XYZ file of C-alpha atoms in Angstrom:
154
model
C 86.241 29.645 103.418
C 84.168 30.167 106.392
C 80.363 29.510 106.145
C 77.535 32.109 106.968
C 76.076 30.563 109.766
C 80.014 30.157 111.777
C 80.771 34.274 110.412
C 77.357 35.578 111.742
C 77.943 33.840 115.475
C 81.374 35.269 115.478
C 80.046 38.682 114.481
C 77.191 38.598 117.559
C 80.365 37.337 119.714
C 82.408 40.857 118.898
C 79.152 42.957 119.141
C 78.608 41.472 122.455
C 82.169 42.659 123.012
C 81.871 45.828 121.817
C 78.876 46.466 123.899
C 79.355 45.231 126.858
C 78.382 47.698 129.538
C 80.531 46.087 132.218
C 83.371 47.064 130.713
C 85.215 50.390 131.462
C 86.042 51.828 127.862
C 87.734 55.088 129.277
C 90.552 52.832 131.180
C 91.122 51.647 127.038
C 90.691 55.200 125.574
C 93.756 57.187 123.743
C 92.645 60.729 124.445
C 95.955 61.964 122.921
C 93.929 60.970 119.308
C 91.014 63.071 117.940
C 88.908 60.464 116.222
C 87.206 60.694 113.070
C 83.431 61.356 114.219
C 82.508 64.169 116.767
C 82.153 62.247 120.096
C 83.407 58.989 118.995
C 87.219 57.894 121.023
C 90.065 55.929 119.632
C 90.529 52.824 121.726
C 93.580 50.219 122.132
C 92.800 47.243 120.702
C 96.473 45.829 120.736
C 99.875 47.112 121.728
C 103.337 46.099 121.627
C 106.756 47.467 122.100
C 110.255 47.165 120.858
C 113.456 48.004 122.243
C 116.991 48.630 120.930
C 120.201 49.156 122.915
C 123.742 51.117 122.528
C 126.498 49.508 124.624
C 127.184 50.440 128.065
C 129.279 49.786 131.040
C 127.997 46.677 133.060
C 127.470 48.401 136.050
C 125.473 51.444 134.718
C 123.873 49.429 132.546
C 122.637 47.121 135.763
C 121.474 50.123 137.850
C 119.437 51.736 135.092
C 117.775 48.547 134.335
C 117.155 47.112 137.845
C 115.407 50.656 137.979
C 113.178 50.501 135.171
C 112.024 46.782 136.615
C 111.421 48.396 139.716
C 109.207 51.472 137.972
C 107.522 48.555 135.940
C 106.460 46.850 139.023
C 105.128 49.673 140.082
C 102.973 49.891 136.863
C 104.981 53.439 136.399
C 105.640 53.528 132.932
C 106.997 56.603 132.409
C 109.754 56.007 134.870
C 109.846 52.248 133.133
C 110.854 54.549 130.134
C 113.213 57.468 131.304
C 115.143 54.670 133.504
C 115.541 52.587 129.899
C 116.616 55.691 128.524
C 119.720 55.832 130.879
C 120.475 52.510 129.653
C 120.596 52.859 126.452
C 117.693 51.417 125.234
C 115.658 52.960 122.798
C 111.966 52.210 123.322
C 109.047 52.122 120.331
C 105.448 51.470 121.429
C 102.984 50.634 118.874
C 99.205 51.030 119.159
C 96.769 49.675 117.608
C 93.262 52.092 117.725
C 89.808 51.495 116.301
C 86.983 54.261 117.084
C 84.715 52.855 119.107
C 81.624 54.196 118.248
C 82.025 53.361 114.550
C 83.228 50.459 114.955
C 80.224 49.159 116.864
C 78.271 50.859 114.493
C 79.390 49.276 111.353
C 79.405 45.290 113.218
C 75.916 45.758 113.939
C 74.888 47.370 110.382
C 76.921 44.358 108.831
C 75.547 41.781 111.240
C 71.709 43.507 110.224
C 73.541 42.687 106.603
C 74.362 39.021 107.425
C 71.246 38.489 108.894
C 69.176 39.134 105.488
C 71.339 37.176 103.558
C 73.664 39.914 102.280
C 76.612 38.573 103.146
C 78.877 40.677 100.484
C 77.512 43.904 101.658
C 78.170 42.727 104.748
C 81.630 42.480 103.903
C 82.128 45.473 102.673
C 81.163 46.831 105.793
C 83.319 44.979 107.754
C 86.228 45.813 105.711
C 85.000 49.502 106.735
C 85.650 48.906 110.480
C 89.034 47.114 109.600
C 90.306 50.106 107.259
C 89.285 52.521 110.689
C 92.632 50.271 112.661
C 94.908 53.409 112.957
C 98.262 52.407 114.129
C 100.265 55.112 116.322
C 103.880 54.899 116.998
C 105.769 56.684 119.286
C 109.652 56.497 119.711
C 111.584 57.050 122.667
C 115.210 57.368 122.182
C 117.873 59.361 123.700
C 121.464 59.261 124.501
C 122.707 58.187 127.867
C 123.405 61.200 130.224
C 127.080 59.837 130.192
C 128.934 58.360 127.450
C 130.719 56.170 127.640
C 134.520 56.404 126.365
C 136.087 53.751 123.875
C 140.159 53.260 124.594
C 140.974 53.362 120.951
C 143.785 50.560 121.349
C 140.484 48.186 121.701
């Protein structure tokens, strides 16, 4: 179990975080997602993606790809996406969102908590800010534009 004093100076550490003025929140923002409270903006806190493929011809399957590393490059990634579509590969992207507002809301309140010994409340509040993690999926999967034909002798 971790001790008061080492919770409360990693609790100043992620309000420092959260606060910092330096750093450019809209560049984070997911303005696709209405948060919770008027005014308040879900950002990305973490994001990964998984991919899945169908079989394809070598050669096809080459081009298409060679594409989409050419479109990531680029830091295009729709085009990263529509060129893995052509391949075959299905494409899920998972984000994870906390509103920012609240969230720096309820890390100062609990740090306030910490600080006058109320370290359950404080807790509870954090647990607050971890239930706000929304997690938003989105799928991208479609057939390649041509498809390919199995010889049935195979």
């Amino acid at each position: 179990m971790v001790g008061p004093k080492r919770r409360n100076n990693w609790l100043r550490k992620q309000k420092k975080l959260l606060n910092d003025d330096s750093t450019d929140w809209k560049l984070y923002v997911k303005s696709d997602k209405k948060a919770p409270v008027e005014g308040d903006h879900y950002i990305r806190i973490n994001s990964s993606i998984t991919v899945a493929e169908d079989y394809l011809p070598a050669g096809q399957k080459n081009d298409a790809i060679n594409k989409a590393n050419q479109k990531m490059k680029e830091g295009d990634k729709k085009g990263t996406i529509e060129a893995l579509k052509l391949a075959g590969v299905s494409v899920i992207e998972n984000q994870e969102l906390i509103p920012l507002q609240q969230t720096r809301k309820d890390v100062t309140t609990a740090l306030s908590l910490m600080n006058e010994g109320k370290y359950y409340q404080a807790g509870l509040i954090l647990k607050l800010a971890q239930d706000g993690i929304v997690v938003d999926s989105q799928s991208v999967q479609e057939s390649p534009t041509h498809p390919v034909q199995h010889d049935a002798a195979h």
